[in-house]
PDB file with one MODEL, atoms N, CA, C and O in Angstrom:
MODEL        1
ATOM      1  N   GLY A   1     -23.940 -93.952 -59.465  1.00  0.00           N
ATOM      2  CA  GLY A   1     -24.041 -95.296 -58.947  1.00  0.00           C
ATOM      3  C   GLY A   1     -23.792 -96.342 -60.020  1.00  0.00           C
ATOM      4  O   GLY A   1     -23.757 -96.048 -61.215  1.00  0.00           O
ATOM      5  N   VAL A   2     -23.626 -97.538 -59.565  1.00  0.00           N
ATOM      6  CA  VAL A   2     -23.385 -98.671 -60.452  1.00  0.00           C
ATOM      7  C   VAL A   2     -24.732 -99.292 -60.820  1.00  0.00           C
ATOM      8  O   VAL A   2     -25.590 -99.490 -59.960  1.00  0.00           O
ATOM      9  N   CYS A   3     -24.908 -99.598 -62.109  1.00  0.00           N
ATOM     10  CA  CYS A   3     -26.133-100.232 -62.565  1.00  0.00           C
ATOM     11  C   CYS A   3     -25.829-101.686 -62.918  1.00  0.00           C
ATOM     12  O   CYS A   3     -25.166-101.960 -63.918  1.00  0.00           O
ATOM     13  N   TRP A   4     -26.313-102.611 -62.099  1.00  0.00           N
ATOM     14  CA  TRP A   4     -26.044-104.035 -62.291  1.00  0.00           C
ATOM     15  C   TRP A   4     -27.279-104.743 -62.795  1.00  0.00           C
ATOM     16  O   TRP A   4     -28.408-104.376 -62.470  1.00  0.00           O
ATOM     17  N   THR A   5     -27.041-105.774 -63.601  1.00  0.00           N
ATOM     18  CA  THR A   5     -28.151-106.639 -63.986  1.00  0.00           C
ATOM     19  C   THR A   5     -28.479-107.522 -62.786  1.00  0.00           C
ATOM     20  O   THR A   5     -27.710-107.592 -61.827  1.00  0.00           O
ATOM     21  N   GLY A   6     -29.622-108.192 -62.847  1.00  0.00           N
ATOM     22  CA  GLY A   6     -30.004-109.103 -61.765  1.00  0.00           C
ATOM     23  C   GLY A   6     -28.965-110.196 -61.554  1.00  0.00           C
ATOM     24  O   GLY A   6     -28.665-110.558 -60.416  1.00  0.00           O
ATOM     25  N   THR A   7     -28.410-110.726 -62.652  1.00  0.00           N
ATOM     26  CA  THR A   7     -27.407-111.795 -62.566  1.00  0.00           C
ATOM     27  C   THR A   7     -26.136-111.283 -61.898  1.00  0.00           C
ATOM     28  O   THR A   7     -25.572-111.958 -61.037  1.00  0.00           O
ATOM     29  N   GLN A   8     -25.683-110.093 -62.291  1.00  0.00           N
ATOM     30  CA  GLN A   8     -24.471-109.521 -61.688  1.00  0.00           C
ATOM     31  C   GLN A   8     -24.664-109.302 -60.190  1.00  0.00           C
ATOM     32  O   GLN A   8     -23.774-109.595 -59.392  1.00  0.00           O
ATOM     33  N   LYS A   9     -25.815-108.795 -59.822  1.00  0.00           N
ATOM     34  CA  LYS A   9     -26.108-108.546 -58.409  1.00  0.00           C
ATOM     35  C   LYS A   9     -26.131-109.859 -57.637  1.00  0.00           C
ATOM     36  O   LYS A   9     -25.596-109.945 -56.532  1.00  0.00           O
ATOM     37  N   SER A  10     -26.755-110.885 -58.222  1.00  0.00           N
ATOM     38  CA  SER A  10     -26.841-112.200 -57.593  1.00  0.00           C
ATOM     39  C   SER A  10     -25.443-112.796 -57.381  1.00  0.00           C
ATOM     40  O   SER A  10     -25.156-113.340 -56.315  1.00  0.00           O
ATOM     41  N   LEU A  11     -24.582-112.693 -58.388  1.00  0.00           N
ATOM     42  CA  LEU A  11     -23.207-113.209 -58.263  1.00  0.00           C
ATOM     43  C   LEU A  11     -22.430-112.453 -57.193  1.00  0.00           C
ATOM     44  O   LEU A  11     -21.666-113.052 -56.437  1.00  0.00           O
ATOM     45  N   HIS A  12     -22.624-111.148 -57.130  1.00  0.00           N
ATOM     46  CA  HIS A  12     -21.946-110.329 -56.120  1.00  0.00           C
ATOM     47  C   HIS A  12     -22.379-110.747 -54.717  1.00  0.00           C
ATOM     48  O   HIS A  12     -21.546-110.886 -53.822  1.00  0.00           O
ATOM     49  N   ILE A  13     -23.656-110.943 -54.532  1.00  0.00           N
ATOM     50  CA  ILE A  13     -24.182-111.355 -53.226  1.00  0.00           C
ATOM     51  C   ILE A  13     -23.624-112.730 -52.854  1.00  0.00           C
ATOM     52  O   ILE A  13     -23.246-112.952 -51.704  1.00  0.00           O
ATOM     53  N   LYS A  14     -23.569-113.655 -53.820  1.00  0.00           N
ATOM     54  CA  LYS A  14     -23.013-114.983 -53.558  1.00  0.00           C
ATOM     55  C   LYS A  14     -21.552-114.892 -53.146  1.00  0.00           C
ATOM     56  O   LYS A  14     -21.121-115.613 -52.246  1.00  0.00           O
ATOM     57  N   ARG A  15     -20.780-114.014 -53.792  1.00  0.00           N
ATOM     58  CA  ARG A  15     -19.362-113.841 -53.419  1.00  0.00           C
ATOM     59  C   ARG A  15     -19.239-113.334 -51.985  1.00  0.00           C
ATOM     60  O   ARG A  15     -18.399-113.813 -51.223  1.00  0.00           O
ATOM     61  N   ILE A  16     -20.069-112.375 -51.622  1.00  0.00           N
ATOM     62  CA  ILE A  16     -20.041-111.831 -50.258  1.00  0.00           C
ATOM     63  C   ILE A  16     -20.401-112.925 -49.259  1.00  0.00           C
ATOM     64  O   ILE A  16     -19.756-113.046 -48.218  1.00  0.00           O
ATOM     65  N   MET A  17     -21.425-113.725 -49.564  1.00  0.00           N
ATOM     66  CA  MET A  17     -21.834-114.801 -48.651  1.00  0.00           C
ATOM     67  C   MET A  17     -20.710-115.820 -48.492  1.00  0.00           C
ATOM     68  O   MET A  17     -20.467-116.312 -47.390  1.00  0.00           O
ATOM     69  N   ARG A  18     -20.015-116.141 -49.604  1.00  0.00           N
ATOM     70  CA  ARG A  18     -18.902-117.079 -49.535  1.00  0.00           C
ATOM     71  C   ARG A  18     -17.787-116.513 -48.672  1.00  0.00           C
ATOM     72  O   ARG A  18     -17.193-117.227 -47.864  1.00  0.00           O
ATOM     73  N   MET A  19     -17.504-115.223 -48.848  1.00  0.00           N
ATOM     74  CA  MET A  19     -16.465-114.585 -48.054  1.00  0.00           C
ATOM     75  C   MET A  19     -16.842-114.670 -46.576  1.00  0.00           C
ATOM     76  O   MET A  19     -15.995-114.956 -45.730  1.00  0.00           O
ATOM     77  N   ASN A  20     -18.096-114.426 -46.274  1.00  0.00           N
ATOM     78  CA  ASN A  20     -18.538-114.495 -44.889  1.00  0.00           C
ATOM     79  C   ASN A  20     -18.412-115.916 -44.354  1.00  0.00           C
ATOM     80  O   ASN A  20     -18.021-116.113 -43.203  1.00  0.00           O
ATOM     81  N   GLU A  21     -18.741-116.909 -45.184  1.00  0.00           N
ATOM     82  CA  GLU A  21     -18.638-118.306 -44.769  1.00  0.00           C
ATOM     83  C   GLU A  21     -17.165-118.664 -44.516  1.00  0.00           C
ATOM     84  O   GLU A  21     -16.838-119.341 -43.541  1.00  0.00           O
ATOM     85  N   GLU A  22     -16.300-118.204 -45.399  1.00  0.00           N
ATOM     86  CA  GLU A  22     -14.861-118.445 -45.231  1.00  0.00           C
ATOM     87  C   GLU A  22     -14.361-117.809 -43.931  1.00  0.00           C
ATOM     88  O   GLU A  22     -13.587-118.419 -43.194  1.00  0.00           O
ATOM     89  N   THR A  23     -14.802-116.595 -43.659  1.00  0.00           N
ATOM     90  CA  THR A  23     -14.409-115.899 -42.435  1.00  0.00           C
ATOM     91  C   THR A  23     -14.884-116.659 -41.200  1.00  0.00           C
ATOM     92  O   THR A  23     -14.148-116.783 -40.221  1.00  0.00           O
ATOM     93  N   LYS A  24     -16.119-117.170 -41.247  1.00  0.00           N
ATOM     94  CA  LYS A  24     -16.651-117.947 -40.121  1.00  0.00           C
ATOM     95  C   LYS A  24     -15.823-119.203 -39.883  1.00  0.00           C
ATOM     96  O   LYS A  24     -15.531-119.555 -38.740  1.00  0.00           O
ATOM     97  N   LEU A  25     -15.443-119.880 -40.972  1.00  0.00           N
ATOM     98  CA  LEU A  25     -14.657-121.110 -40.844  1.00  0.00           C
ATOM     99  C   LEU A  25     -13.277-120.818 -40.257  1.00  0.00           C
ATOM    100  O   LEU A  25     -12.793-121.561 -39.403  1.00  0.00           O
ATOM    101  N   ILE A  26     -12.655-119.753 -40.707  1.00  0.00           N
ATOM    102  CA  ILE A  26     -11.338-119.363 -40.171  1.00  0.00           C
ATOM    103  C   ILE A  26     -11.461-119.034 -38.688  1.00  0.00           C
ATOM    104  O   ILE A  26     -10.622-119.439 -37.883  1.00  0.00           O
ATOM    105  N   PHE A  27     -12.505-118.302 -38.335  1.00  0.00           N
ATOM    106  CA  PHE A  27     -12.764-117.943 -36.943  1.00  0.00           C
ATOM    107  C   PHE A  27     -12.922-119.206 -36.091  1.00  0.00           C
ATOM    108  O   PHE A  27     -12.350-119.304 -35.005  1.00  0.00           O
ATOM    109  N   ALA A  28     -13.706-120.177 -36.593  1.00  0.00           N
ATOM    110  CA  ALA A  28     -13.925-121.434 -35.868  1.00  0.00           C
ATOM    111  C   ALA A  28     -12.609-122.198 -35.707  1.00  0.00           C
ATOM    112  O   ALA A  28     -12.344-122.759 -34.644  1.00  0.00           O
ATOM    113  N   LEU A  29     -11.787-122.223 -36.756  1.00  0.00           N
ATOM    114  CA  LEU A  29     -10.505-122.933 -36.685  1.00  0.00           C
ATOM    115  C   LEU A  29      -9.546-122.266 -35.691  1.00  0.00           C
ATOM    116  O   LEU A  29      -8.741-122.943 -35.052  1.00  0.00           O
ATOM    117  N   GLU A  30      -9.635-120.954 -35.566  1.00  0.00           N
ATOM    118  CA  GLU A  30      -8.814-120.259 -34.560  1.00  0.00           C
ATOM    119  C   GLU A  30      -9.228-120.691 -33.156  1.00  0.00           C
ATOM    120  O   GLU A  30      -8.377-120.871 -32.285  1.00  0.00           O
ATOM    121  N   HIS A  31     -10.517-120.858 -32.936  1.00  0.00           N
ATOM    122  CA  HIS A  31     -11.001-121.324 -31.639  1.00  0.00           C
ATOM    123  C   HIS A  31     -10.546-122.756 -31.370  1.00  0.00           C
ATOM    124  O   HIS A  31     -10.157-123.092 -30.251  1.00  0.00           O
ATOM    125  N   ILE A  32     -10.596-123.588 -32.394  1.00  0.00           N
ATOM    126  CA  ILE A  32     -10.119-124.968 -32.262  1.00  0.00           C
ATOM    127  C   ILE A  32      -8.641-124.968 -31.858  1.00  0.00           C
ATOM    128  O   ILE A  32      -8.231-125.742 -30.993  1.00  0.00           O
ATOM    129  N   ALA A  33      -7.854-124.107 -32.479  1.00  0.00           N
ATOM    130  CA  ALA A  33      -6.420-124.026 -32.162  1.00  0.00           C
ATOM    131  C   ALA A  33      -6.206-123.681 -30.684  1.00  0.00           C
ATOM    132  O   ALA A  33      -5.310-124.226 -30.041  1.00  0.00           O
ATOM    133  N   HIS A  34      -7.024-122.783 -30.156  1.00  0.00           N
ATOM    134  CA  HIS A  34      -6.918-122.438 -28.734  1.00  0.00           C
ATOM    135  C   HIS A  34      -7.285-123.628 -27.853  1.00  0.00           C
ATOM    136  O   HIS A  34      -6.632-123.883 -26.841  1.00  0.00           O
ATOM    137  N   LEU A  35      -8.331-124.353 -28.242  1.00  0.00           N
ATOM    138  CA  LEU A  35      -8.733-125.539 -27.475  1.00  0.00           C
ATOM    139  C   LEU A  35      -7.640-126.611 -27.509  1.00  0.00           C
ATOM    140  O   LEU A  35      -7.405-127.302 -26.517  1.00  0.00           O
ATOM    141  N   GLU A  36      -6.983-126.740 -28.651  1.00  0.00           N
ATOM    142  CA  GLU A  36      -5.902-127.726 -28.770  1.00  0.00           C
ATOM    143  C   GLU A  36      -4.766-127.450 -27.781  1.00  0.00           C
ATOM    144  O   GLU A  36      -4.064-128.368 -27.359  1.00  0.00           O
ATOM    145  N   ASP A  37      -4.597-126.190 -27.421  1.00  0.00           N
ATOM    146  CA  ASP A  37      -3.565-125.823 -26.442  1.00  0.00           C
ATOM    147  C   ASP A  37      -3.864-126.404 -25.060  1.00  0.00           C
ATOM    148  O   ASP A  37      -2.951-126.594 -24.257  1.00  0.00           O
ATOM    149  N   TYR A  38      -5.124-126.684 -24.785  1.00  0.00           N
ATOM    150  CA  TYR A  38      -5.526-127.110 -23.446  1.00  0.00           C
ATOM    151  C   TYR A  38      -5.966-128.571 -23.346  1.00  0.00           C
ATOM    152  O   TYR A  38      -6.053-129.126 -22.251  1.00  0.00           O
ATOM    153  N   ILE A  39      -6.240-129.184 -24.485  1.00  0.00           N
ATOM    154  CA  ILE A  39      -6.742-130.565 -24.462  1.00  0.00           C
ATOM    155  C   ILE A  39      -5.599-131.530 -24.775  1.00  0.00           C
ATOM    156  O   ILE A  39      -4.998-131.479 -25.848  1.00  0.00           O
ATOM    157  N   GLU A  40      -5.317-132.403 -23.821  1.00  0.00           N
ATOM    158  CA  GLU A  40      -4.252-133.392 -23.982  1.00  0.00           C
ATOM    159  C   GLU A  40      -4.693-134.495 -24.944  1.00  0.00           C
ATOM    160  O   GLU A  40      -5.886-134.753 -25.104  1.00  0.00           O
ATOM    161  N   ARG A  41      -3.714-135.142 -25.583  1.00  0.00           N
ATOM    162  CA  ARG A  41      -4.008-136.260 -26.502  1.00  0.00           C
ATOM    163  C   ARG A  41      -4.778-137.385 -25.820  1.00  0.00           C
ATOM    164  O   ARG A  41      -5.577-138.072 -26.456  1.00  0.00           O
ATOM    165  N   GLU A  42      -4.539-137.570 -24.535  1.00  0.00           N
ATOM    166  CA  GLU A  42      -5.186-138.652 -23.785  1.00  0.00           C
ATOM    167  C   GLU A  42      -6.618-138.322 -23.390  1.00  0.00           C
ATOM    168  O   GLU A  42      -7.362-139.201 -22.955  1.00  0.00           O
ATOM    169  N   SER A  43      -7.000-137.082 -23.536  1.00  0.00           N
ATOM    170  CA  SER A  43      -8.335-136.637 -23.142  1.00  0.00           C
ATOM    171  C   SER A  43      -9.400-137.247 -24.058  1.00  0.00           C
ATOM    172  O   SER A  43      -9.169-137.409 -25.256  1.00  0.00           O
ATOM    173  N   PRO A  44     -10.563-137.583 -23.497  1.00  0.00           N
ATOM    174  CA  PRO A  44     -11.658-138.068 -24.345  1.00  0.00           C
ATOM    175  C   PRO A  44     -12.174-136.988 -25.307  1.00  0.00           C
ATOM    176  O   PRO A  44     -12.924-137.298 -26.232  1.00  0.00           O
ATOM    177  N   LEU A  45     -11.787-135.748 -25.102  1.00  0.00           N
ATOM    178  CA  LEU A  45     -12.207-134.654 -25.978  1.00  0.00           C
ATOM    179  C   LEU A  45     -11.310-134.508 -27.209  1.00  0.00           C
ATOM    180  O   LEU A  45     -11.684-133.852 -28.181  1.00  0.00           O
ATOM    181  N   TYR A  46     -10.132-135.120 -27.161  1.00  0.00           N
ATOM    182  CA  TYR A  46      -9.141-134.925 -28.234  1.00  0.00           C
ATOM    183  C   TYR A  46      -9.655-135.406 -29.598  1.00  0.00           C
ATOM    184  O   TYR A  46      -9.601-134.666 -30.580  1.00  0.00           O
ATOM    185  N   HIS A  47     -10.149-136.638 -29.652  1.00  0.00           N
ATOM    186  CA  HIS A  47     -10.603-137.190 -30.938  1.00  0.00           C
ATOM    187  C   HIS A  47     -11.782-136.397 -31.531  1.00  0.00           C
ATOM    188  O   HIS A  47     -11.745-136.060 -32.715  1.00  0.00           O
ATOM    189  N   PRO A  48     -12.816-136.092 -30.748  1.00  0.00           N
ATOM    190  CA  PRO A  48     -13.918-135.289 -31.318  1.00  0.00           C
ATOM    191  C   PRO A  48     -13.444-133.908 -31.800  1.00  0.00           C
ATOM    192  O   PRO A  48     -13.908-133.415 -32.828  1.00  0.00           O
ATOM    193  N   LEU A  49     -12.529-133.298 -31.062  1.00  0.00           N
ATOM    194  CA  LEU A  49     -12.010-131.989 -31.463  1.00  0.00           C
ATOM    195  C   LEU A  49     -11.271-132.090 -32.796  1.00  0.00           C
ATOM    196  O   LEU A  49     -11.428-131.234 -33.667  1.00  0.00           O
ATOM    197  N   THR A  50     -10.466-133.140 -32.946  1.00  0.00           N
ATOM    198  CA  THR A  50      -9.719-133.351 -34.184  1.00  0.00           C
ATOM    199  C   THR A  50     -10.678-133.607 -35.350  1.00  0.00           C
ATOM    200  O   THR A  50     -10.453-133.127 -36.461  1.00  0.00           O
ATOM    201  N   THR A  51     -11.734-134.356 -35.094  1.00  0.00           N
ATOM    202  CA  THR A  51     -12.739-134.630 -36.125  1.00  0.00           C
ATOM    203  C   THR A  51     -13.389-133.327 -36.592  1.00  0.00           C
ATOM    204  O   THR A  51     -13.565-133.106 -37.790  1.00  0.00           O
ATOM    205  N   ILE A  52     -13.740-132.473 -35.638  1.00  0.00           N
ATOM    206  CA  ILE A  52     -14.337-131.174 -35.966  1.00  0.00           C
ATOM    207  C   ILE A  52     -13.339-130.327 -36.759  1.00  0.00           C
ATOM    208  O   ILE A  52     -13.705-129.694 -37.749  1.00  0.00           O
ATOM    209  N   LYS A  53     -12.095-130.320 -36.327  1.00  0.00           N
ATOM    210  CA  LYS A  53     -11.056-129.538 -37.009  1.00  0.00           C
ATOM    211  C   LYS A  53     -10.922-129.968 -38.467  1.00  0.00           C
ATOM    212  O   LYS A  53     -10.890-129.119 -39.358  1.00  0.00           O
ATOM    213  N   PHE A  54     -10.844-131.284 -38.724  1.00  0.00           N
ATOM    214  CA  PHE A  54     -10.706-131.768 -40.091  1.00  0.00           C
ATOM    215  C   PHE A  54     -11.931-131.411 -40.937  1.00  0.00           C
ATOM    216  O   PHE A  54     -11.795-131.061 -42.109  1.00  0.00           O
ATOM    217  N   ALA A  55     -13.113-131.498 -40.352  1.00  0.00           N
ATOM    218  CA  ALA A  55     -14.335-131.139 -41.077  1.00  0.00           C
ATOM    219  C   ALA A  55     -14.337-129.657 -41.464  1.00  0.00           C
ATOM    220  O   ALA A  55     -14.692-129.298 -42.587  1.00  0.00           O
ATOM    221  N   LEU A  56     -13.935-128.804 -40.519  1.00  0.00           N
ATOM    222  CA  LEU A  56     -13.874-127.365 -40.795  1.00  0.00           C
ATOM    223  C   LEU A  56     -12.818-127.051 -41.849  1.00  0.00           C
ATOM    224  O   LEU A  56     -13.043-126.214 -42.723  1.00  0.00           O
ATOM    225  N   GLU A  57     -11.671-127.716 -41.771  1.00  0.00           N
ATOM    226  CA  GLU A  57     -10.614-127.496 -42.765  1.00  0.00           C
ATOM    227  C   GLU A  57     -11.088-127.899 -44.157  1.00  0.00           C
ATOM    228  O   GLU A  57     -10.806-127.208 -45.136  1.00  0.00           O
ATOM    229  N   ASN A  58     -11.814-129.024 -44.248  1.00  0.00           N
ATOM    230  CA  ASN A  58     -12.342-129.466 -45.542  1.00  0.00           C
ATOM    231  C   ASN A  58     -13.370-128.481 -46.086  1.00  0.00           C
ATOM    232  O   ASN A  58     -13.389-128.191 -47.282  1.00  0.00           O
ATOM    233  N   GLN A  59     -14.224-127.970 -45.203  1.00  0.00           N
ATOM    234  CA  GLN A  59     -15.210-126.970 -45.628  1.00  0.00           C
ATOM    235  C   GLN A  59     -14.513-125.714 -46.132  1.00  0.00           C
ATOM    236  O   GLN A  59     -14.933-125.121 -47.126  1.00  0.00           O
ATOM    237  N   LEU A  60     -13.443-125.309 -45.442  1.00  0.00           N
ATOM    238  CA  LEU A  60     -12.697-124.112 -45.844  1.00  0.00           C
ATOM    239  C   LEU A  60     -12.077-124.315 -47.228  1.00  0.00           C
ATOM    240  O   LEU A  60     -12.112-123.410 -48.062  1.00  0.00           O
ATOM    241  N   ILE A  61     -11.519-125.482 -47.468  1.00  0.00           N
ATOM    242  CA  ILE A  61     -10.944-125.790 -48.792  1.00  0.00           C
ATOM    243  C   ILE A  61     -12.030-125.691 -49.859  1.00  0.00           C
ATOM    244  O   ILE A  61     -11.809-125.111 -50.922  1.00  0.00           O
ATOM    245  N   GLN A  62     -13.191-126.251 -49.579  1.00  0.00           N
ATOM    246  CA  GLN A  62     -14.299-126.196 -50.541  1.00  0.00           C
ATOM    247  C   GLN A  62     -14.742-124.758 -50.811  1.00  0.00           C
ATOM    248  O   GLN A  62     -15.019-124.393 -51.953  1.00  0.00           O
ATOM    249  N   GLU A  63     -14.806-123.953 -49.764  1.00  0.00           N
ATOM    250  CA  GLU A  63     -15.201-122.543 -49.940  1.00  0.00           C
ATOM    251  C   GLU A  63     -14.178-121.808 -50.796  1.00  0.00           C
ATOM    252  O   GLU A  63     -14.548-121.027 -51.673  1.00  0.00           O
ATOM    253  N   LYS A  64     -12.898-122.052 -50.550  1.00  0.00           N
ATOM    254  CA  LYS A  64     -11.856-121.389 -51.341  1.00  0.00           C
ATOM    255  C   LYS A  64     -11.920-121.824 -52.796  1.00  0.00           C
ATOM    256  O   LYS A  64     -11.688-121.013 -53.692  1.00  0.00           O
ATOM    257  N   GLN A  65     -12.232-123.097 -53.048  1.00  0.00           N
ATOM    258  CA  GLN A  65     -12.349-123.589 -54.421  1.00  0.00           C
ATOM    259  C   GLN A  65     -13.543-122.958 -55.116  1.00  0.00           C
ATOM    260  O   GLN A  65     -13.468-122.656 -56.307  1.00  0.00           O
ATOM    261  N   LYS A  66     -14.649-122.752 -54.397  1.00  0.00           N
ATOM    262  CA  LYS A  66     -15.821-122.086 -54.966  1.00  0.00           C
ATOM    263  C   LYS A  66     -15.457-120.661 -55.387  1.00  0.00           C
ATOM    264  O   LYS A  66     -15.929-120.165 -56.411  1.00  0.00           O
ATOM    265  N   LYS A  67     -14.625-120.022 -54.595  1.00  0.00           N
ATOM    266  CA  LYS A  67     -14.227-118.642 -54.830  1.00  0.00           C
ATOM    267  C   LYS A  67     -13.441-118.526 -56.139  1.00  0.00           C
ATOM    268  O   LYS A  67     -13.569-117.541 -56.866  1.00  0.00           O
ATOM    269  N   ILE A  68     -12.629-119.542 -56.426  1.00  0.00           N
ATOM    270  CA  ILE A  68     -11.788-119.533 -57.626  1.00  0.00           C
ATOM    271  C   ILE A  68     -12.649-119.630 -58.886  1.00  0.00           C
ATOM    272  O   ILE A  68     -12.331-119.023 -59.908  1.00  0.00           O
ATOM    273  N   ARG A  69     -13.731-120.390 -58.809  1.00  0.00           N
ATOM    274  CA  ARG A  69     -14.595-120.612 -59.995  1.00  0.00           C
ATOM    275  C   ARG A  69     -15.298-119.375 -60.439  1.00  0.00           C
ATOM    276  O   ARG A  69     -16.051-119.408 -61.412  1.00  0.00           O
TER     277      ARG A  69
ENDMDL
END
């Protein structure tokens, strides 16, 4: 087996959690893309959906940047 220090184990767990967060964000954005197929620009739902999409995209960018560090 692998013998890790507490710090190494903590960093590994953080990487896994980030990966999971990134996966969740991608999953959410895929759902948004499906909703965009059905919601017209004139719909009162269009603006809130776009706002959510931009927020999720920004979160995804932040998660990817954390991964690089």
